[in-house]
Amino acid sequence: MAQISPKLLIPESFQVSRDDITGQLGLIWELIKTPLIVPLLQLGVYICLAMSLMLFMERVYMGIVIILVKLFWKKPEKRYKFELIQDDVELGSSNFPVVLIQIPMFNEKEVYKISIGAACGLSWPSDRLVIQVLDDSTDPAIKLMVEQECQRWASKGINITYQIRENRTGYKAGALKEGLKRSYVKHCEYVAIFDADFRPEPDFLRRSIPFLVNNPDIALVQARWRFVNADECLLTRMQEMSLDYHFTVEQEVGSATHAFFGFNGTAGIWRIAAINEAGGWKDRTTVEDMDLAVRASLRGWKFVYLGDLQVKSELPSTFKAFRFQQHRWSCGPANLFRKMVWEIIQNKVRTFAVNHATNSLLLHLDNVDRFVSKYVSQKVKFWKKVYVIYSFFFVRKIIAHMVTFCFYCVVLPLTILIPEVWVPIWGAVYIPSVITILNSVGTPRSIHLLFYWILFENVMSLHRTKATFIGLLEAGRANEWVVTEKLGDAVKKAADAAKNKNNAKAPRKLKFKFTDRLNTLELGFAAFLFLCGCYDFVHGKNNYFVYLFLQTITFFITGIGYVGTII
């Protein structure tokens, strides 16, 4: 049988020398570009534009609501029944409820004294306060130090207990769950949770507990985070901008409109009865705090966010620690969405109220009838379900990460190489600009860093998108839990020591090996965007190369691990 010539497969107008490999590749590209590549990339553009519009409408909606909240909404003290608990000479401390403080720890060498000291300094009757240090440390030396610190405070008359487990099953959720099983906890009505780097002010309980005492339908009071090391470096400034928007807008809007938001895992106070009614702590995802909040909300419990009640904490000051944290914060919600979306849709009526009201020892008898009549037939409203599924989960936890990475780091650069694909200017420039301006309201003092914040968020969207897909698909790293490294005062002490020794300006960052800083994924995208930028500079018409070169620099800086340069 005669051998079929390869020339028959190629039109004569495209004939090239068999030895010209470059020409052959170019020919193949021309053959598949028009019928296959261009339609696929155009479809990708339309999908990204749709996601951009969803995010845009979400940001505009929250922007409008937060303006209305600030101008017309009553403050939480006016929306709910609020009355400070007063000291009474005759009653003594009996009018104060018993509060449990839980401090989960894992090898917190640098910060364990901070959180324990702050908890022991709370202005609350000592006989109505139980402090529980839940130490999952694997380092015997650190465990000994934490235990000795607890003993030191106990010798001063503080009711503090040191609890350890044989294993770390369930990580933080497992430790919190095990802590609530202790016999002495049955006398506690509320539990306040503080991570090892959090430092509540002495009046924290006096300003938050009255909401729970006077409103039996409230399950959670969440305080705002403030960051003691926000000015340490550029990395911490970028984190502050993102988190301030979360607290200033997202949490406030959720609290004011639906009495729901995601528990942040720390700096909050729960009604223990609500935790038990919702099924307790579960370790099925890495966001056990959000899991509990959603389950409690589906049972009709309300949450209150207090923006004026602030708790000092620490931001990750190394890029490695920040990446691990963002993986957990992005993967966990996506995985929880996968597990709970059908449960949210099917949720109908809150049926637990009668049993809860009649059996709970946490409610006074004169409140039972009022509680039952108000909540026995309460339904979780349809619009609250829509808010939780669409706004809280789908747009903020999934779409926001994907569109940022897919559109601005992949699809848009590829359209430069394939000019046949059309991208409207409103989708490439106008919508992102409005979203960015709306995101900036949380941290006005950092408005001058806004442009670099955009570039940095685009870099982090790479890791968040990857983590989101891992969570949705429940892939290998879906349940990975790496405790965020905290440096406490180590950086300050090192700087002071260097200053005293050399009598010179001290560095504000600890030194790390270059190999520990190197991130090949970011460097790979830096090379890709640089090539796209060069092509646009030579052949393009939209001047996208300005953005691409700046984004290349940001990817390169993070790739070599110097995003935390001092500012």
XYZ file of C-alpha atoms in Angstrom:
567
model
C 0.000 0.000 0.000
C 1.398 3.345 -1.027
C 2.495 5.557 1.820
C 0.267 8.578 2.279
C 2.220 11.774 1.968
C 1.917 14.135 4.934
C 1.560 16.927 2.384
C -1.974 15.712 1.698
C -2.937 16.729 5.213
C -1.696 20.289 4.753
C -3.007 22.862 2.281
C -0.519 23.854 -0.397
C -0.531 27.459 0.760
C 0.893 26.317 4.051
C 3.584 23.950 2.721
C 6.907 24.317 4.509
C 10.074 22.401 4.611
C 9.891 19.152 6.559
C 13.047 20.160 8.362
C 11.692 23.495 9.430
C 10.399 22.518 12.898
C 9.535 26.065 13.781
C 7.510 26.396 10.637
C 5.724 23.120 11.323
C 4.767 24.269 14.829
C 3.581 27.579 13.477
C 1.533 25.766 10.856
C -0.127 23.544 13.450
C -0.883 26.604 15.554
C -2.545 28.358 12.630
C -4.624 25.262 11.905
C -6.027 24.918 15.431
C -6.136 28.558 16.507
C -9.219 29.739 14.632
C -11.498 26.705 15.058
C -10.438 25.746 18.583
C -8.242 28.148 20.594
C -10.049 31.385 19.803
C -13.555 30.084 20.687
C -12.292 28.490 23.926
C -10.473 31.633 25.009
C -13.459 33.807 24.084
C -15.646 31.535 26.202
C -13.151 31.960 29.039
C -13.463 35.733 28.665
C -17.270 35.584 28.867
C -17.143 33.368 31.965
C -14.667 35.726 33.644
C -16.809 38.743 32.734
C -19.840 37.048 34.263
C -17.901 36.349 37.466
C -16.622 39.937 37.494
C -20.183 41.247 37.270
C -21.237 38.983 40.140
C -18.391 40.272 42.303
C -19.063 43.848 41.211
C -22.742 43.668 42.185
C -21.825 42.071 45.499
C -19.361 44.864 46.310
C -21.822 47.579 45.263
C -24.582 45.961 47.332
C -22.383 45.827 50.427
C -21.184 49.365 49.793
C -24.754 50.675 49.704
C -25.752 48.691 52.788
C -22.746 49.815 54.833
C -23.557 53.455 54.034
C -27.142 52.927 55.172
C -25.925 51.126 58.292
C -23.597 53.959 59.232
C -26.191 56.663 58.541
C -29.498 55.168 59.652
C -29.094 51.812 61.393
C -29.137 51.765 65.148
C -26.047 50.590 66.939
C -26.147 47.061 68.406
C -26.768 48.516 71.868
C -29.974 50.063 70.488
C -31.067 47.189 68.224
C -30.872 44.649 71.025
C -31.645 44.795 74.703
C -28.470 45.908 76.410
C -27.841 46.635 80.063
C -24.458 46.564 81.741
C -24.067 44.114 84.590
C -23.489 46.168 87.709
C -21.520 45.211 90.782
C -23.882 44.637 93.695
C -22.676 44.795 97.282
C -25.558 42.692 98.591
C -25.603 40.053 95.864
C -21.853 39.999 95.482
C -20.813 38.323 92.237
C -23.886 36.095 91.915
C -25.475 38.381 89.299
C -22.515 37.741 86.988
C -22.778 34.613 84.809
C -19.972 32.065 84.904
C -17.776 32.490 81.829
C -15.281 30.013 80.412
C -12.195 31.326 78.600
C -10.596 28.885 76.163
C -7.082 29.508 74.839
C -6.048 26.854 72.274
C -2.272 26.583 71.754
C 0.260 24.673 69.685
C 3.955 25.291 70.304
C 3.296 28.984 70.992
C 6.690 29.760 72.495
C 6.709 33.449 71.630
C 3.152 34.418 72.549
C 1.786 32.069 75.219
C 2.411 34.582 78.006
C 0.563 37.312 76.118
C -2.773 35.527 75.812
C -2.670 33.946 79.271
C -1.802 37.268 80.884
C -4.548 39.098 79.004
C -7.162 36.480 79.958
C -6.123 36.589 83.601
C -6.398 40.385 83.530
C -10.056 40.471 82.479
C -12.245 42.607 84.690
C -14.670 39.923 85.846
C -15.296 38.396 89.292
C -12.635 35.750 89.771
C -15.106 33.227 91.166
C -17.244 33.607 88.008
C -14.379 33.105 85.557
C -12.757 29.828 84.444
C -9.673 30.016 82.224
C -8.801 26.910 80.245
C -5.457 26.635 78.421
C -5.787 23.899 75.790
C -2.222 22.990 74.921
C -1.610 20.647 71.976
C 2.118 21.411 71.894
C 4.474 18.668 70.745
C 7.602 20.297 72.183
C 8.068 19.137 75.830
C 10.035 22.278 76.714
C 7.231 24.549 75.509
C 4.602 22.465 77.290
C 6.551 22.845 80.516
C 6.794 26.620 80.095
C 3.061 26.960 79.427
C 2.202 24.783 82.409
C 4.478 26.792 84.692
C 2.866 30.017 83.474
C -0.558 28.612 84.350
C 0.690 27.583 87.782
C 2.109 31.059 88.327
C -1.289 32.669 87.720
C -3.071 29.985 89.739
C -0.878 30.862 92.710
C -2.297 34.394 92.505
C -5.837 33.106 92.967
C -6.831 32.895 89.292
C -9.057 29.936 88.362
C -6.906 28.649 85.509
C -6.459 25.053 84.364
C -3.877 23.528 82.046
C -5.314 20.867 79.731
C -3.443 18.546 77.363
C -4.508 15.666 75.116
C -2.832 12.436 74.131
C -3.126 13.328 70.433
C -4.106 16.234 68.177
C -7.197 14.604 66.693
C -9.363 17.308 65.162
C -6.683 19.964 65.712
C -8.227 23.156 67.131
C -11.807 21.879 66.874
C -10.818 18.728 68.740
C -9.142 20.720 71.502
C -12.150 23.035 71.951
C -14.559 20.116 71.917
C -12.518 18.204 74.490
C -12.319 21.287 76.697
C -16.122 21.600 76.849
C -16.378 18.023 78.148
C -14.668 18.826 81.456
C -16.894 18.468 84.489
C -16.339 22.008 85.747
C -17.609 23.472 82.451
C -21.219 22.440 83.169
C -21.501 25.467 85.458
C -20.420 27.869 82.673
C -23.003 29.625 80.524
C -20.756 31.267 77.956
C -17.358 30.574 76.426
C -14.943 33.182 75.080
C -12.247 31.939 72.689
C -8.889 33.627 72.155
C -6.048 32.342 70.006
C -2.583 32.475 71.537
C -1.674 35.872 70.045
C -4.898 37.676 71.035
C -4.924 40.245 73.834
C -8.415 41.286 75.012
C -8.770 44.484 76.989
C -9.841 44.135 80.657
C -13.408 45.336 79.935
C -13.973 42.845 77.074
C -16.457 40.651 78.941
C -18.320 43.548 80.539
C -19.010 45.046 77.100
C -20.007 41.824 75.353
C -21.682 39.478 77.839
C -24.765 41.764 78.375
C -25.855 41.055 74.775
C -26.026 37.345 75.555
C -27.565 37.748 79.002
C -30.374 40.054 77.894
C -31.120 38.465 74.494
C -31.708 34.689 74.674
C -31.831 34.404 70.868
C -28.223 35.598 70.426
C -25.623 32.844 70.206
C -22.454 34.745 69.311
C -20.871 38.119 69.928
C -17.884 38.760 67.669
C -15.299 41.481 68.293
C -13.086 43.165 65.727
C -9.411 42.344 65.329
C -6.730 45.009 65.639
C -3.150 44.302 64.666
C -0.185 45.212 66.827
C 2.327 44.606 64.022
C 0.456 46.137 61.079
C 3.292 48.607 60.458
C 6.036 46.000 60.656
C 6.456 45.516 56.893
C 4.719 45.746 53.546
C 3.311 42.228 53.926
C 1.488 43.087 57.147
C 0.162 46.339 55.654
C -1.358 44.361 52.760
C -2.983 41.924 55.180
C -4.380 44.771 57.250
C -6.068 46.245 54.180
C -7.773 42.958 53.299
C -8.878 42.133 56.844
C -10.084 45.658 57.612
C -12.478 45.432 54.657
C -13.690 42.093 55.976
C -14.456 43.534 59.409
C -15.563 47.027 58.405
C -17.904 45.936 55.618
C -18.564 42.193 55.349
C -19.041 41.477 59.046
C -20.997 44.679 59.651
C -23.350 44.064 56.719
C -23.996 40.466 57.734
C -24.690 41.418 61.329
C -26.989 44.331 60.488
C -29.050 42.701 57.727
C -29.248 38.979 58.531
C -27.773 38.696 62.045
C -25.334 36.228 60.467
C -21.645 36.178 59.599
C -18.839 33.685 59.806
C -17.299 33.271 63.225
C -13.635 34.240 62.975
C -12.469 31.500 65.316
C -11.242 33.851 68.014
C -12.129 37.079 69.860
C -15.745 35.953 70.148
C -18.115 34.731 72.856
C -20.517 31.850 72.345
C -23.546 30.752 74.298
C -22.574 27.183 75.219
C -26.188 26.035 74.800
C -26.079 27.231 71.169
C -22.861 25.294 70.518
C -24.419 22.122 71.889
C -27.703 22.664 70.030
C -25.836 23.125 66.742
C -24.029 19.817 67.178
C -20.831 21.016 68.824
C -17.419 21.461 67.260
C -16.706 19.386 64.140
C -13.365 18.761 62.479
C -14.638 17.823 58.999
C -12.996 20.942 57.499
C -10.191 23.314 58.449
C -12.712 26.086 59.195
C -14.416 24.627 62.231
C -15.404 28.152 63.297
C -17.352 28.839 60.096
C -18.864 25.354 60.208
C -20.292 25.949 63.690
C -21.557 29.422 62.737
C -23.476 28.146 59.711
C -25.043 25.259 61.646
C -26.077 27.541 64.509
C -27.543 30.059 62.074
C -29.619 27.352 60.386
C -31.192 26.680 63.780
C -32.336 30.287 64.082
C -29.630 31.697 66.348
C -28.567 35.304 65.820
C -25.070 36.780 65.801
C -23.921 40.268 66.770
C -20.790 41.957 65.500
C -19.325 44.758 67.648
C -17.020 46.898 65.552
C -16.204 49.123 68.519
C -15.039 46.182 70.626
C -11.498 45.527 69.457
C -8.967 42.862 70.391
C -5.275 43.169 69.621
C -3.649 40.357 67.659
C -0.694 39.567 65.425
C -0.474 39.231 61.651
C 1.819 36.650 60.000
C 5.060 38.476 59.251
C 6.627 35.858 56.971
C 5.338 35.056 53.505
C 5.590 31.315 54.155
C 3.325 31.553 57.217
C 0.921 33.814 55.326
C 0.661 31.353 52.424
C -0.197 28.467 54.753
C -2.815 30.604 56.484
C -4.407 31.648 53.189
C -4.498 28.053 51.988
C -6.484 27.074 55.084
C -8.764 30.115 54.853
C -9.517 29.476 51.152
C -9.640 25.683 51.072
C -11.760 25.308 54.209
C -14.758 27.462 53.135
C -14.855 25.822 49.691
C -14.805 22.378 51.290
C -17.501 23.412 53.783
C -19.639 24.750 50.925
C -19.360 21.372 49.226
C -20.497 19.612 52.410
C -23.274 21.996 53.515
C -24.929 23.515 50.440
C -27.653 20.867 50.275
C -28.181 21.020 54.039
C -28.701 24.786 53.775
C -31.187 24.385 50.915
C -33.220 21.724 52.747
C -33.304 23.527 56.100
C -36.885 24.367 57.029
C -38.051 24.929 60.596
C -36.288 25.470 63.851
C -37.744 22.601 65.922
C -35.368 22.496 68.852
C -36.680 25.528 70.714
C -39.113 23.737 73.011
C -36.625 21.179 74.256
C -33.928 23.789 74.558
C -36.099 26.235 76.462
C -37.597 23.710 78.844
C -34.483 21.711 79.580
C -31.691 24.262 79.498
C -30.383 25.399 82.819
C -29.050 28.499 81.129
C -32.406 30.269 80.975
C -34.251 31.661 83.964
C -37.721 30.238 84.457
C -39.419 33.553 83.841
C -37.888 33.686 80.344
C -38.958 30.216 79.186
C -42.484 31.044 78.027
C -41.349 34.131 76.161
C -38.511 32.196 74.546
C -40.719 29.279 73.434
C -43.517 31.423 72.047
C -41.060 33.496 70.048
C -38.958 30.740 68.513
C -40.857 27.479 68.382
C -42.224 28.182 64.906
C -39.529 30.459 63.552
C -38.239 29.581 60.085
C -34.896 30.406 58.573
C -35.969 32.980 56.009
C -35.571 32.289 52.289
C -33.486 35.416 51.731
C -31.144 34.418 54.523
C -30.522 31.125 52.737
C -29.854 33.025 49.518
C -27.447 35.289 51.370
C -25.546 32.369 52.915
C -25.332 30.282 49.732
C -24.838 32.957 47.100
C -23.248 35.934 48.810
C -21.414 34.457 51.792
C -20.116 31.276 50.168
C -20.333 31.366 46.363
C -19.305 34.942 45.570
C -16.947 35.767 48.463
C -15.333 32.380 49.077
C -15.183 30.980 45.520
C -15.849 33.508 42.752
C -13.735 36.289 44.302
C -10.597 34.125 44.260
C -11.159 32.511 40.869
C -12.016 35.606 38.837
C -9.037 37.547 40.174
C -6.567 34.851 39.174
C -8.211 33.445 36.045
C -9.057 36.782 34.449
C -6.159 39.060 35.334
C -3.332 36.525 35.531
C -4.296 34.009 32.838
C -7.097 34.934 30.414
C -6.302 38.621 29.909
C -2.572 37.995 29.236
C -3.472 35.202 26.786
C -5.775 37.531 24.839
C -2.717 39.653 24.120
C -1.108 36.700 22.360
C -4.377 36.010 20.502
C -5.718 39.436 19.437
C -8.730 37.838 17.711
C -10.299 37.433 21.163
C -12.321 40.465 22.218
C -12.230 41.834 25.779
C -14.502 44.835 26.519
C -12.799 47.766 28.194
C -15.465 47.881 30.906
C -14.570 44.363 31.973
C -10.813 44.823 31.823
C -10.564 48.282 33.420
C -13.736 49.925 34.716
C -15.239 47.146 36.846
C -11.911 46.221 38.512
C -11.326 49.896 39.294
C -14.701 50.288 41.031
C -14.213 47.046 42.988
C -10.782 48.227 44.102
C -12.081 51.610 45.252
C -14.856 49.922 47.245
C -12.331 47.577 48.853
C -10.230 50.517 50.019
C -12.796 51.908 52.471
C -11.637 49.630 55.269
C -8.170 51.149 55.638
C -8.101 54.814 54.556
C -4.603 55.311 55.989
C -3.186 52.889 53.407
C -4.835 54.456 50.357
C -1.397 55.265 48.936
C -0.618 51.517 48.874
C -3.796 50.643 47.018
C -2.203 49.966 43.641
C 0.422 47.659 45.074
C -2.286 45.961 47.150
C -4.102 45.116 43.896
C -0.962 43.548 42.448
C -0.279 41.640 45.664
C -3.869 40.346 45.856
C -3.526 39.110 42.276
C -0.470 37.110 43.336
C -2.260 35.656 46.351
C -5.256 34.769 44.180
C -3.016 32.131 42.602
C -2.753 30.276 45.924
C -6.345 30.971 46.933
C -7.701 29.634 43.639
C -5.578 26.519 43.951
C -6.782 26.026 47.536
C -10.404 26.639 46.505
C -10.270 23.880 43.890
C -8.641 21.549 46.415
C -11.491 22.246 48.817
C -14.250 21.847 46.218
C -12.773 18.589 44.937
C -11.702 17.495 48.428
C -8.254 16.675 47.080
C -5.069 15.738 48.937
C -4.426 18.936 50.924
C -8.091 19.617 51.751
C -7.598 18.846 55.446
C -4.063 20.162 55.784
C -3.638 22.132 58.994
C -0.470 24.156 59.521
C -0.552 26.414 62.575
C 0.260 30.008 61.637
C 3.689 30.921 62.969
C 3.629 33.767 65.475
C 6.721 35.755 66.410
C 5.299 37.826 69.247
C 7.969 40.141 70.588
C 10.808 38.139 69.045
C 11.298 40.610 66.208
C 11.277 43.575 68.576
C 13.697 41.910 70.960
C 16.057 41.023 68.136
C 15.906 44.578 66.835
C 16.558 46.050 70.276
C 19.479 43.703 70.827
C 21.011 44.602 67.485
C 20.493 48.295 68.154
C 22.152 48.123 71.546
C 25.038 46.101 70.173
C 25.782 48.087 67.044
C 24.276 51.436 68.022
C 22.736 51.569 64.596
C 19.293 51.389 63.083
C 18.001 47.948 63.884
C 16.367 45.686 61.330
C 12.713 45.023 61.887
C 12.672 41.578 60.365
C 14.315 38.326 61.302
C 16.636 36.905 58.659
C 15.766 33.788 56.714
C 17.694 31.637 54.277
C 17.274 32.507 50.608
C 16.270 28.923 49.785
C 13.429 29.200 52.301
C 12.200 32.316 50.516
C 12.256 30.935 46.950
C 8.802 30.239 45.455
C 9.006 28.651 42.008
C 5.287 28.954 41.194
C 5.369 32.739 41.484
C 8.596 32.907 39.477
C 6.998 30.832 36.723
C 4.061 33.217 36.446
C 6.445 36.166 36.524
C 8.172 34.759 33.425
C 4.831 34.121 31.682
C 3.523 37.641 32.325
C 6.849 39.168 31.309
C 6.681 37.430 27.926
C 3.084 38.572 27.435
C 4.090 42.103 28.382
C 6.958 42.116 25.886
C 4.652 40.856 23.134
C 2.079 43.549 23.936
C 4.782 46.216 23.975
C 5.830 45.244 20.446
C 2.527 44.234 18.833
C -0.299 45.270 21.159
C -2.656 48.234 20.903
C -4.198 48.462 24.393
C -1.038 49.213 26.376
C -1.687 46.314 28.764
C 2.088 45.915 29.045
C 2.161 48.600 31.755
C 0.018 46.432 34.025
C 1.768 43.219 32.952
C 5.257 44.498 33.751
C 4.136 45.771 37.167
C 2.413 42.463 37.870
C 5.566 40.668 36.746
C 7.616 42.608 39.280
C 5.159 41.706 42.064
C 5.218 38.014 41.148
C 9.017 38.154 41.047
C 9.266 39.878 44.449
C 7.024 37.272 46.045
C 8.840 34.564 44.112
C 12.106 35.402 45.817
C 10.300 35.890 49.130
C 10.939 39.596 49.717
C 7.339 40.772 49.881
C 7.929 41.632 53.543
C 10.443 44.353 52.823
C 10.370 47.105 55.441
C 8.324 50.163 54.495
